[in-house]
PDB file of C-alpha atoms in Angstrom:
ATOM      1  CA  UNK P   1      21.579  -3.139 -73.741  1.00  0.00           C
ATOM      2  CA  UNK P   2      23.058  -1.716 -70.794  1.00  0.00           C
ATOM      3  CA  UNK P   3      23.537   1.786 -69.379  1.00  0.00           C
ATOM      4  CA  UNK P   4      26.100   2.437 -66.616  1.00  0.00           C
ATOM      5  CA  UNK P   5      26.186   5.877 -64.809  1.00  0.00           C
ATOM      6  CA  UNK P   6      29.621   6.292 -63.467  1.00  0.00           C
ATOM      7  CA  UNK P   7      30.173   8.646 -60.220  1.00  0.00           C
ATOM      8  CA  UNK P   8      33.917   8.422 -60.535  1.00  0.00           C
ATOM      9  CA  UNK P   9      36.526   8.011 -63.356  1.00  0.00           C
ATOM     10  CA  UNK P  10      37.222   4.203 -61.581  1.00  0.00           C
ATOM     11  CA  UNK P  11      33.775   3.386 -62.144  1.00  0.00           C
ATOM     12  CA  UNK P  12      33.764   4.388 -65.479  1.00  0.00           C
ATOM     13  CA  UNK P  13      36.946   2.405 -66.197  1.00  0.00           C
ATOM     14  CA  UNK P  14      35.661  -0.626 -64.753  1.00  0.00           C
ATOM     15  CA  UNK P  15      32.580  -0.165 -67.398  1.00  0.00           C
ATOM     16  CA  UNK P  16      35.120   0.266 -70.199  1.00  0.00           C
ATOM     17  CA  UNK P  17      37.055  -2.746 -69.178  1.00  0.00           C
ATOM     18  CA  UNK P  18      34.137  -4.812 -69.236  1.00  0.00           C
ATOM     19  CA  UNK P  19      33.191  -3.566 -72.973  1.00  0.00           C
ATOM     20  CA  UNK P  20      31.058  -0.248 -72.424  1.00  0.00           C
ATOM     21  CA  UNK P  21      31.524   2.581 -74.789  1.00  0.00           C
ATOM     22  CA  UNK P  22      31.814   6.282 -72.726  1.00  0.00           C
ATOM     23  CA  UNK P  23      29.112   8.964 -73.461  1.00  0.00           C
ATOM     24  CA  UNK P  24      29.131  12.352 -72.414  1.00  0.00           C
ATOM     25  CA  UNK P  25      27.254  15.520 -73.914  1.00  0.00           C
ATOM     26  CA  UNK P  26      26.576  12.867 -76.712  1.00  0.00           C
ATOM     27  CA  UNK P  27      26.295  15.353 -79.487  1.00  0.00           C
ATOM     28  CA  UNK P  28      28.406  13.220 -81.797  1.00  0.00           C
ATOM     29  CA  UNK P  29      27.342   9.831 -81.040  1.00  0.00           C
ATOM     30  CA  UNK P  30      23.853  10.471 -81.187  1.00  0.00           C
ATOM     31  CA  UNK P  31      23.839  12.331 -84.563  1.00  0.00           C
ATOM     32  CA  UNK P  32      26.061   9.633 -85.697  1.00  0.00           C
ATOM     33  CA  UNK P  33      23.373   6.895 -84.786  1.00  0.00           C
ATOM     34  CA  UNK P  34      20.379   9.180 -86.209  1.00  0.00           C
ATOM     35  CA  UNK P  35      22.230   9.687 -89.584  1.00  0.00           C
ATOM     36  CA  UNK P  36      22.969   6.034 -89.991  1.00  0.00           C
ATOM     37  CA  UNK P  37      26.621   6.474 -89.858  1.00  0.00           C
ATOM     38  CA  UNK P  38      27.060   3.971 -86.598  1.00  0.00           C
ATOM     39  CA  UNK P  39      24.750   2.244 -84.391  1.00  0.00           C
ATOM     40  CA  UNK P  40      24.342   3.178 -80.803  1.00  0.00           C
ATOM     41  CA  UNK P  41      26.933   0.864 -78.867  1.00  0.00           C
ATOM     42  CA  UNK P  42      25.256  -2.237 -77.011  1.00  0.00           C
ATOM     43  CA  UNK P  43      26.486  -0.859 -73.629  1.00  0.00           C
ATOM     44  CA  UNK P  44      27.152   2.514 -72.644  1.00  0.00           C
ATOM     45  CA  UNK P  45      28.651   4.339 -69.560  1.00  0.00           C
ATOM     46  CA  UNK P  46      27.559   7.931 -68.925  1.00  0.00           C
ATOM     47  CA  UNK P  47      30.757   9.804 -67.747  1.00  0.00           C
ATOM     48  CA  UNK P  48      28.832  13.267 -67.350  1.00  0.00           C
ATOM     49  CA  UNK P  49      28.449  13.164 -63.934  1.00  0.00           C
ATOM     50  CA  UNK P  50      32.207  13.075 -62.880  1.00  0.00           C
ATOM     51  CA  UNK P  51      33.269  16.352 -61.472  1.00  0.00           C
ATOM     52  CA  UNK P  52      36.889  15.709 -61.557  1.00  0.00           C
ATOM     53  CA  UNK P  53      36.632  15.870 -65.305  1.00  0.00           C
ATOM     54  CA  UNK P  54      35.349  19.460 -65.569  1.00  0.00           C
ATOM     55  CA  UNK P  55      37.685  21.317 -64.272  1.00  0.00           C
ATOM     56  CA  UNK P  56      40.482  23.554 -65.718  1.00  0.00           C
ATOM     57  CA  UNK P  57      43.812  23.779 -63.895  1.00  0.00           C
ATOM     58  CA  UNK P  58      47.293  25.538 -64.333  1.00  0.00           C
ATOM     59  CA  UNK P  59      50.171  22.945 -63.229  1.00  0.00           C
ATOM     60  CA  UNK P  60      53.843  22.625 -64.022  1.00  0.00           C
ATOM     61  CA  UNK P  61      53.220  21.025 -67.314  1.00  0.00           C
ATOM     62  CA  UNK P  62      50.979  23.740 -68.622  1.00  0.00           C
ATOM     63  CA  UNK P  63      47.036  24.054 -68.307  1.00  0.00           C
ATOM     64  CA  UNK P  64      45.125  21.037 -67.822  1.00  0.00           C
ATOM     65  CA  UNK P  65      41.617  20.740 -69.300  1.00  0.00           C
ATOM     66  CA  UNK P  66      39.328  18.157 -68.239  1.00  0.00           C
ATOM     67  CA  UNK P  67      37.677  16.053 -70.839  1.00  0.00           C
ATOM     68  CA  UNK P  68      34.390  17.071 -69.867  1.00  0.00           C
ATOM     69  CA  UNK P  69      35.021  20.677 -70.181  1.00  0.00           C
ATOM     70  CA  UNK P  70      32.296  21.994 -72.446  1.00  0.00           C
ATOM     71  CA  UNK P  71      32.851  24.418 -75.388  1.00  0.00           C
ATOM     72  CA  UNK P  72      30.939  27.279 -73.951  1.00  0.00           C
ATOM     73  CA  UNK P  73      33.142  27.164 -71.289  1.00  0.00           C
ATOM     74  CA  UNK P  74      36.242  27.134 -73.311  1.00  0.00           C
ATOM     75  CA  UNK P  75      35.372  30.143 -75.228  1.00  0.00           C
ATOM     76  CA  UNK P  76      35.063  32.225 -72.221  1.00  0.00           C
ATOM     77  CA  UNK P  77      37.462  30.823 -69.517  1.00  0.00           C
ATOM     78  CA  UNK P  78      39.591  33.603 -68.584  1.00  0.00           C
ATOM     79  CA  UNK P  79      42.734  31.209 -68.648  1.00  0.00           C
ATOM     80  CA  UNK P  80      41.686  29.816 -72.153  1.00  0.00           C
ATOM     81  CA  UNK P  81      41.369  33.192 -73.798  1.00  0.00           C
ATOM     82  CA  UNK P  82      44.034  34.952 -72.203  1.00  0.00           C
ATOM     83  CA  UNK P  83      47.023  32.283 -73.090  1.00  0.00           C
ATOM     84  CA  UNK P  84      45.501  29.861 -75.278  1.00  0.00           C
ATOM     85  CA  UNK P  85      43.270  31.836 -77.521  1.00  0.00           C
ATOM     86  CA  UNK P  86      43.069  29.547 -80.601  1.00  0.00           C
ATOM     87  CA  UNK P  87      41.450  27.200 -78.519  1.00  0.00           C
ATOM     88  CA  UNK P  88      38.881  29.679 -77.688  1.00  0.00           C
ATOM     89  CA  UNK P  89      38.337  30.744 -81.289  1.00  0.00           C
ATOM     90  CA  UNK P  90      37.679  27.056 -82.061  1.00  0.00           C
ATOM     91  CA  UNK P  91      35.278  26.388 -79.322  1.00  0.00           C
ATOM     92  CA  UNK P  92      33.356  29.535 -80.049  1.00  0.00           C
ATOM     93  CA  UNK P  93      32.554  28.130 -83.702  1.00  0.00           C
ATOM     94  CA  UNK P  94      31.344  24.303 -82.567  1.00  0.00           C
ATOM     95  CA  UNK P  95      27.873  23.636 -83.569  1.00  0.00           C
ATOM     96  CA  UNK P  96      25.047  25.936 -81.995  1.00  0.00           C
ATOM     97  CA  UNK P  97      24.640  27.311 -78.433  1.00  0.00           C
ATOM     98  CA  UNK P  98      23.024  24.258 -77.398  1.00  0.00           C
ATOM     99  CA  UNK P  99      25.875  22.233 -79.058  1.00  0.00           C
ATOM    100  CA  UNK P 100      28.850  23.999 -77.276  1.00  0.00           C
ATOM    101  CA  UNK P 101      26.981  23.862 -73.710  1.00  0.00           C
ATOM    102  CA  UNK P 102      26.623  20.000 -74.028  1.00  0.00           C
ATOM    103  CA  UNK P 103      29.347  19.107 -76.185  1.00  0.00           C
ATOM    104  CA  UNK P 104      33.087  18.382 -74.433  1.00  0.00           C
ATOM    105  CA  UNK P 105      36.175  18.927 -75.684  1.00  0.00           C
ATOM    106  CA  UNK P 106      37.257  15.355 -74.887  1.00  0.00           C
ATOM    107  CA  UNK P 107      34.116  13.967 -76.799  1.00  0.00           C
ATOM    108  CA  UNK P 108      35.444  15.998 -79.915  1.00  0.00           C
ATOM    109  CA  UNK P 109      38.948  14.870 -79.627  1.00  0.00           C
ATOM    110  CA  UNK P 110      38.250  11.410 -79.402  1.00  0.00           C
ATOM    111  CA  UNK P 111      35.853  11.668 -82.149  1.00  0.00           C
ATOM    112  CA  UNK P 112      38.817  12.243 -84.285  1.00  0.00           C
ATOM    113  CA  UNK P 113      36.552  14.029 -87.078  1.00  0.00           C
ATOM    114  CA  UNK P 114      39.325  15.342 -89.522  1.00  0.00           C
ATOM    115  CA  UNK P 115      37.255  18.557 -89.757  1.00  0.00           C
ATOM    116  CA  UNK P 116      37.007  19.092 -85.849  1.00  0.00           C
ATOM    117  CA  UNK P 117      37.585  22.733 -84.994  1.00  0.00           C
ATOM    118  CA  UNK P 118      39.357  22.280 -81.730  1.00  0.00           C
ATOM    119  CA  UNK P 119      42.142  19.720 -83.392  1.00  0.00           C
ATOM    120  CA  UNK P 120      44.172  22.351 -85.169  1.00  0.00           C
ATOM    121  CA  UNK P 121      44.808  24.459 -82.202  1.00  0.00           C
ATOM    122  CA  UNK P 122      45.238  21.894 -79.851  1.00  0.00           C
ATOM    123  CA  UNK P 123      48.145  20.664 -82.136  1.00  0.00           C
ATOM    124  CA  UNK P 124      49.860  23.971 -82.519  1.00  0.00           C
ATOM    125  CA  UNK P 125      49.654  24.246 -78.894  1.00  0.00           C
ATOM    126  CA  UNK P 126      51.298  20.989 -78.309  1.00  0.00           C
ATOM    127  CA  UNK P 127      48.694  19.543 -76.421  1.00  0.00           C
ATOM    128  CA  UNK P 128      48.762  15.988 -75.052  1.00  0.00           C
ATOM    129  CA  UNK P 129      45.911  13.546 -74.588  1.00  0.00           C
ATOM    130  CA  UNK P 130      45.891  11.868 -70.963  1.00  0.00           C
ATOM    131  CA  UNK P 131      43.959   8.387 -71.516  1.00  0.00           C
ATOM    132  CA  UNK P 132      43.249   6.407 -68.520  1.00  0.00           C
ATOM    133  CA  UNK P 133      42.440   2.794 -67.958  1.00  0.00           C
ATOM    134  CA  UNK P 134      42.542   0.128 -65.313  1.00  0.00           C
ATOM    135  CA  UNK P 135      45.947  -0.667 -65.923  1.00  0.00           C
ATOM    136  CA  UNK P 136      47.244   2.914 -65.767  1.00  0.00           C
ATOM    137  CA  UNK P 137      47.841   6.403 -67.299  1.00  0.00           C
ATOM    138  CA  UNK P 138      49.446   7.458 -70.921  1.00  0.00           C
ATOM    139  CA  UNK P 139      50.053  10.682 -72.257  1.00  0.00           C
ATOM    140  CA  UNK P 140      49.900  11.009 -76.283  1.00  0.00           C
ATOM    141  CA  UNK P 141      50.333  13.824 -78.106  1.00  0.00           C
ATOM    142  CA  UNK P 142      47.727  14.732 -80.091  1.00  0.00           C
ATOM    143  CA  UNK P 143      49.704  14.697 -83.469  1.00  0.00           C
ATOM    144  CA  UNK P 144      50.074  10.930 -82.505  1.00  0.00           C
ATOM    145  CA  UNK P 145      46.744  10.474 -81.370  1.00  0.00           C
ATOM    146  CA  UNK P 146      44.675  10.535 -84.614  1.00  0.00           C
ATOM    147  CA  UNK P 147      45.266   7.733 -87.137  1.00  0.00           C
ATOM    148  CA  UNK P 148      42.163   8.551 -89.543  1.00  0.00           C
ATOM    149  CA  UNK P 149      38.675   9.795 -89.749  1.00  0.00           C
ATOM    150  CA  UNK P 150      37.024   8.707 -86.409  1.00  0.00           C
ATOM    151  CA  UNK P 151      40.094   6.627 -85.134  1.00  0.00           C
ATOM    152  CA  UNK P 152      42.484   6.840 -82.805  1.00  0.00           C
ATOM    153  CA  UNK P 153      45.339   4.853 -80.854  1.00  0.00           C
ATOM    154  CA  UNK P 154      43.264   4.562 -77.738  1.00  0.00           C
ATOM    155  CA  UNK P 155      42.597   1.224 -76.958  1.00  0.00           C
ATOM    156  CA  UNK P 156      38.780   0.117 -75.997  1.00  0.00           C
ATOM    157  CA  UNK P 157      39.374   0.573 -72.470  1.00  0.00           C
ATOM    158  CA  UNK P 158      40.994   3.762 -72.411  1.00  0.00           C
ATOM    159  CA  UNK P 159      39.202   6.878 -71.402  1.00  0.00           C
ATOM    160  CA  UNK P 160      40.453  10.398 -72.430  1.00  0.00           C
ATOM    161  CA  UNK P 161      40.397  12.196 -68.903  1.00  0.00           C
ATOM    162  CA  UNK P 162      42.177  15.364 -70.030  1.00  0.00           C
ATOM    163  CA  UNK P 163      43.960  17.518 -72.649  1.00  0.00           C
ATOM    164  CA  UNK P 164      47.173  19.200 -71.072  1.00  0.00           C
ATOM    165  CA  UNK P 165      48.540  22.181 -73.111  1.00  0.00           C
ATOM    166  CA  UNK P 166      52.118  23.402 -72.673  1.00  0.00           C
ATOM    167  CA  UNK P 167      52.983  26.883 -70.936  1.00  0.00           C
ATOM    168  CA  UNK P 168      52.950  29.403 -73.616  1.00  0.00           C
ATOM    169  CA  UNK P 169      56.093  31.655 -73.314  1.00  0.00           C
ATOM    170  CA  UNK P 170      56.173  35.488 -73.238  1.00  0.00           C
ATOM    171  CA  UNK P 171      55.022  37.291 -76.678  1.00  0.00           C
ATOM    172  CA  UNK P 172      53.183  34.278 -77.878  1.00  0.00           C
ATOM    173  CA  UNK P 173      49.753  34.443 -79.631  1.00  0.00           C
ATOM    174  CA  UNK P 174      47.616  31.828 -81.292  1.00  0.00           C
ATOM    175  CA  UNK P 175      44.509  31.770 -83.473  1.00  0.00           C
ATOM    176  CA  UNK P 176      42.026  29.253 -85.593  1.00  0.00           C
ATOM    177  CA  UNK P 177      39.855  30.551 -88.531  1.00  0.00           C
ATOM    178  CA  UNK P 178      37.751  28.503 -90.685  1.00  0.00           C
ATOM    179  CA  UNK P 179      35.844  28.682 -94.091  1.00  0.00           C
ATOM    180  CA  UNK P 180      31.991  28.301 -93.405  1.00  0.00           C
ATOM    181  CA  UNK P 181      29.185  28.748 -95.387  1.00  0.00           C
ATOM    182  CA  UNK P 182      26.660  29.667 -92.485  1.00  0.00           C
ATOM    183  CA  UNK P 183      27.360  30.970 -89.122  1.00  0.00           C
ATOM    184  CA  UNK P 184      25.620  28.054 -86.708  1.00  0.00           C
ATOM    185  CA  UNK P 185      25.518  23.860 -86.942  1.00  0.00           C
ATOM    186  CA  UNK P 186      28.516  24.083 -89.446  1.00  0.00           C
ATOM    187  CA  UNK P 187      31.715  22.065 -89.941  1.00  0.00           C
ATOM    188  CA  UNK P 188      34.562  23.388 -91.328  1.00  0.00           C
ATOM    189  CA  UNK P 189      35.175  23.654 -95.159  1.00  0.00           C
ATOM    190  CA  UNK P 190      38.497  24.222 -94.433  1.00  0.00           C
ATOM    191  CA  UNK P 191      40.260  25.341 -91.219  1.00  0.00           C
ATOM    192  CA  UNK P 192      43.840  26.405 -90.233  1.00  0.00           C
ATOM    193  CA  UNK P 193      45.483  27.172 -86.635  1.00  0.00           C
ATOM    194  CA  UNK P 194      48.817  29.126 -86.229  1.00  0.00           C
ATOM    195  CA  UNK P 195      50.622  29.772 -82.753  1.00  0.00           C
ATOM    196  CA  UNK P 196      53.255  32.301 -83.124  1.00  0.00           C
ATOM    197  CA  UNK P 197      56.131  33.359 -80.687  1.00  0.00           C
ATOM    198  CA  UNK P 198      57.968  36.665 -81.457  1.00  0.00           C
ATOM    199  CA  UNK P 199      61.676  37.297 -80.245  1.00  0.00           C
ATOM    200  CA  UNK P 200      62.267  41.002 -78.761  1.00  0.00           C
ATOM    201  CA  UNK P 201      63.155  42.307 -82.092  1.00  0.00           C
ATOM    202  CA  UNK P 202      59.543  41.270 -83.298  1.00  0.00           C
ATOM    203  CA  UNK P 203      60.932  38.675 -85.706  1.00  0.00           C
ATOM    204  CA  UNK P 204      59.395  34.926 -85.287  1.00  0.00           C
ATOM    205  CA  UNK P 205      60.960  33.012 -82.574  1.00  0.00           C
ATOM    206  CA  UNK P 206      59.006  29.837 -83.403  1.00  0.00           C
ATOM    207  CA  UNK P 207      55.974  29.126 -85.653  1.00  0.00           C
ATOM    208  CA  UNK P 208      53.282  26.610 -86.059  1.00  0.00           C
ATOM    209  CA  UNK P 209      50.601  25.902 -88.294  1.00  0.00           C
ATOM    210  CA  UNK P 210      48.036  23.018 -88.552  1.00  0.00           C
ATOM    211  CA  UNK P 211      45.171  22.499 -91.003  1.00  0.00           C
ATOM    212  CA  UNK P 212      41.604  20.800 -90.762  1.00  0.00           C
ATOM    213  CA  UNK P 213      39.079  19.440 -93.165  1.00  0.00           C
ATOM    214  CA  UNK P 214      42.101  18.752 -95.935  1.00  0.00           C
ATOM    215  CA  UNK P 215      43.159  15.374 -95.102  1.00  0.00           C
ATOM    216  CA  UNK P 216      42.209  12.155 -93.205  1.00  0.00           C
ATOM    217  CA  UNK P 217      43.814  13.848 -90.172  1.00  0.00           C
ATOM    218  CA  UNK P 218      44.446  17.184 -88.697  1.00  0.00           C
ATOM    219  CA  UNK P 219      47.851  17.815 -90.145  1.00  0.00           C
ATOM    220  CA  UNK P 220      50.775  19.973 -89.331  1.00  0.00           C
ATOM    221  CA  UNK P 221      52.531  22.284 -92.167  1.00  0.00           C
ATOM    222  CA  UNK P 222      56.379  22.476 -92.087  1.00  0.00           C
ATOM    223  CA  UNK P 223      57.227  26.138 -91.493  1.00  0.00           C
ATOM    224  CA  UNK P 224      60.578  25.999 -90.091  1.00  0.00           C
ATOM    225  CA  UNK P 225      62.057  27.884 -92.982  1.00  0.00           C
ATOM    226  CA  UNK P 226      59.869  31.166 -91.764  1.00  0.00           C
ATOM    227  CA  UNK P 227      61.464  31.415 -88.264  1.00  0.00           C
ATOM    228  CA  UNK P 228      63.837  34.484 -87.942  1.00  0.00           C
ATOM    229  CA  UNK P 229      61.635  36.640 -90.342  1.00  0.00           C
ATOM    230  CA  UNK P 230      59.451  39.454 -89.589  1.00  0.00           C
ATOM    231  CA  UNK P 231      55.637  38.749 -90.242  1.00  0.00           C
ATOM    232  CA  UNK P 232      54.989  40.681 -93.139  1.00  0.00           C
ATOM    233  CA  UNK P 233      53.083  40.075 -96.454  1.00  0.00           C
ATOM    234  CA  UNK P 234      55.710  38.085 -98.009  1.00  0.00           C
ATOM    235  CA  UNK P 235      55.881  35.742 -95.508  1.00  0.00           C
ATOM    236  CA  UNK P 236      52.199  35.325 -95.335  1.00  0.00           C
ATOM    237  CA  UNK P 237      52.250  34.382 -98.644  1.00  0.00           C
ATOM    238  CA  UNK P 238      54.558  31.747 -98.513  1.00  0.00           C
ATOM    239  CA  UNK P 239      52.422  30.432 -95.268  1.00  0.00           C
ATOM    240  CA  UNK P 240      49.619  30.211 -97.557  1.00  0.00           C
ATOM    241  CA  UNK P 241      51.542  28.340-100.326  1.00  0.00           C
ATOM    242  CA  UNK P 242      52.976  25.908 -97.898  1.00  0.00           C
ATOM    243  CA  UNK P 243      49.646  25.255 -96.431  1.00  0.00           C
ATOM    244  CA  UNK P 244      47.976  24.569 -99.943  1.00  0.00           C
ATOM    245  CA  UNK P 245      51.096  22.054-100.939  1.00  0.00           C
ATOM    246  CA  UNK P 246      50.617  20.167 -97.695  1.00  0.00           C
ATOM    247  CA  UNK P 247      46.835  19.820 -98.163  1.00  0.00           C
ATOM    248  CA  UNK P 248      45.284  16.735 -99.521  1.00  0.00           C
ATOM    249  CA  UNK P 249      41.694  17.316 -99.453  1.00  0.00           C
ATOM    250  CA  UNK P 250      38.793  15.638-101.514  1.00  0.00           C
ATOM    251  CA  UNK P 251      35.964  16.806-103.432  1.00  0.00           C
ATOM    252  CA  UNK P 252      32.362  16.468-102.018  1.00  0.00           C
ATOM    253  CA  UNK P 253      29.100  17.981-102.157  1.00  0.00           C
ATOM    254  CA  UNK P 254      30.415  20.790 -99.881  1.00  0.00           C
ATOM    255  CA  UNK P 255      33.562  21.794-102.034  1.00  0.00           C
ATOM    256  CA  UNK P 256      35.762  20.500-104.545  1.00  0.00           C
ATOM    257  CA  UNK P 257      39.665  19.301-103.637  1.00  0.00           C
ATOM    258  CA  UNK P 258      40.781  22.440-105.935  1.00  0.00           C
ATOM    259  CA  UNK P 259      38.872  25.055-103.743  1.00  0.00           C
ATOM    260  CA  UNK P 260      39.585  23.848-100.658  1.00  0.00           C
ATOM    261  CA  UNK P 261      43.377  23.184-101.675  1.00  0.00           C
ATOM    262  CA  UNK P 262      43.340  27.184-102.313  1.00  0.00           C
ATOM    263  CA  UNK P 263      41.197  28.522 -99.524  1.00  0.00           C
ATOM    264  CA  UNK P 264      43.381  26.548 -96.878  1.00  0.00           C
ATOM    265  CA  UNK P 265      46.158  28.607 -98.033  1.00  0.00           C
ATOM    266  CA  UNK P 266      44.064  31.834 -97.342  1.00  0.00           C
ATOM    267  CA  UNK P 267      42.961  30.207 -93.817  1.00  0.00           C
ATOM    268  CA  UNK P 268      46.473  29.796 -92.788  1.00  0.00           C
ATOM    269  CA  UNK P 269      47.439  33.206 -93.977  1.00  0.00           C
ATOM    270  CA  UNK P 270      44.624  34.810 -91.702  1.00  0.00           C
ATOM    271  CA  UNK P 271      45.404  32.513 -88.855  1.00  0.00           C
ATOM    272  CA  UNK P 272      49.015  33.487 -88.743  1.00  0.00           C
ATOM    273  CA  UNK P 273      48.454  37.238 -89.111  1.00  0.00           C
ATOM    274  CA  UNK P 274      45.992  36.997 -86.269  1.00  0.00           C
ATOM    275  CA  UNK P 275      48.409  35.041 -83.958  1.00  0.00           C
ATOM    276  CA  UNK P 276      51.021  37.780 -84.888  1.00  0.00           C
ATOM    277  CA  UNK P 277      49.033  40.271 -83.730  1.00  0.00           C
ATOM    278  CA  UNK P 278      47.877  38.976 -80.686  1.00  0.00           C
ATOM    279  CA  UNK P 279      51.710  37.900 -79.712  1.00  0.00           C
ATOM    280  CA  UNK P 280      52.351  41.794 -80.120  1.00  0.00           C
ATOM    281  CA  UNK P 281      49.669  42.496 -77.545  1.00  0.00           C
ATOM    282  CA  UNK P 282      46.820  43.612 -79.916  1.00  0.00           C
ATOM    283  CA  UNK P 283      43.271  42.437 -78.794  1.00  0.00           C
ATOM    284  CA  UNK P 284      41.484  40.582 -81.243  1.00  0.00           C
ATOM    285  CA  UNK P 285      38.285  39.397 -80.041  1.00  0.00           C
ATOM    286  CA  UNK P 286      37.284  35.391 -79.756  1.00  0.00           C
ATOM    287  CA  UNK P 287      36.566  34.336 -82.478  1.00  0.00           C
ATOM    288  CA  UNK P 288      38.911  35.419 -85.245  1.00  0.00           C
ATOM    289  CA  UNK P 289      36.123  34.510 -87.819  1.00  0.00           C
ATOM    290  CA  UNK P 290      33.674  37.034 -86.553  1.00  0.00           C
ATOM    291  CA  UNK P 291      36.612  39.835 -85.811  1.00  0.00           C
ATOM    292  CA  UNK P 292      38.032  39.548 -89.189  1.00  0.00           C
ATOM    293  CA  UNK P 293      34.335  39.392 -90.995  1.00  0.00           C
ATOM    294  CA  UNK P 294      35.384  35.501 -92.081  1.00  0.00           C
ATOM    295  CA  UNK P 295      32.353  33.335 -93.654  1.00  0.00           C
ATOM    296  CA  UNK P 296      28.841  33.772 -93.867  1.00  0.00           C
ATOM    297  CA  UNK P 297      27.360  37.095 -92.901  1.00  0.00           C
ATOM    298  CA  UNK P 298      24.086  35.958 -91.520  1.00  0.00           C
TER     299      UNK P 298
END
């Protein structure tokens, strides 16, 4: 077994080209090995000391979030909370305080769990993953990145170096909510994210909804028929129905498929409601789960 510490992206890419696997916070890699889901790779390259992957920058393309930015930073960063609030909602729900300080956005995204919290917000916010190898850089929309549980289109020698999130228009808001059984060290039973852009008359200019933990990957809901309408109880009921119809959940020890299909509709409804209220300028604290009293109470 070899363990390399990379000081630069180029050093990390060279190690990947030689067959190493990257590790940053290690919160998924180590837990997976301890639970017997997958053995530790023979060769590892630590990328946690590459400072260039820890930045959050506003660019012409949007907000560029380095792959090593922690969940703890995402949930409090002014640019994220102010303009991409759904991502902050999700980051605030990841694991425990310790997990949020070591876990990274890039690791969460590339782990490709269908129950990941950050995936649905990134999808509705039209994020793109920046993948680099010794041969160059390519950009992949997150909706095309995940191919199944634990699987992405990235090749073994590619490193996710950043997530680029499209600039949000005026009168826009986003939110992420999940059903949970306890406050910490929990994964979503189901989750939903929404992005809402309002026209000047208060009607919906654009709407996006995505679901977690109800399919092999994070999935979008076709809500195009709802644009041009106001956000009221009738529309929110339709959102819930469309989300439940889109879901293809499984039954396991945590919930039945029938329960997940129903509750993901409830979560989608709440996500759209919160996103619309934020788009109107209303302050709803991060995360929505706490502000709305969703999930466990202790």
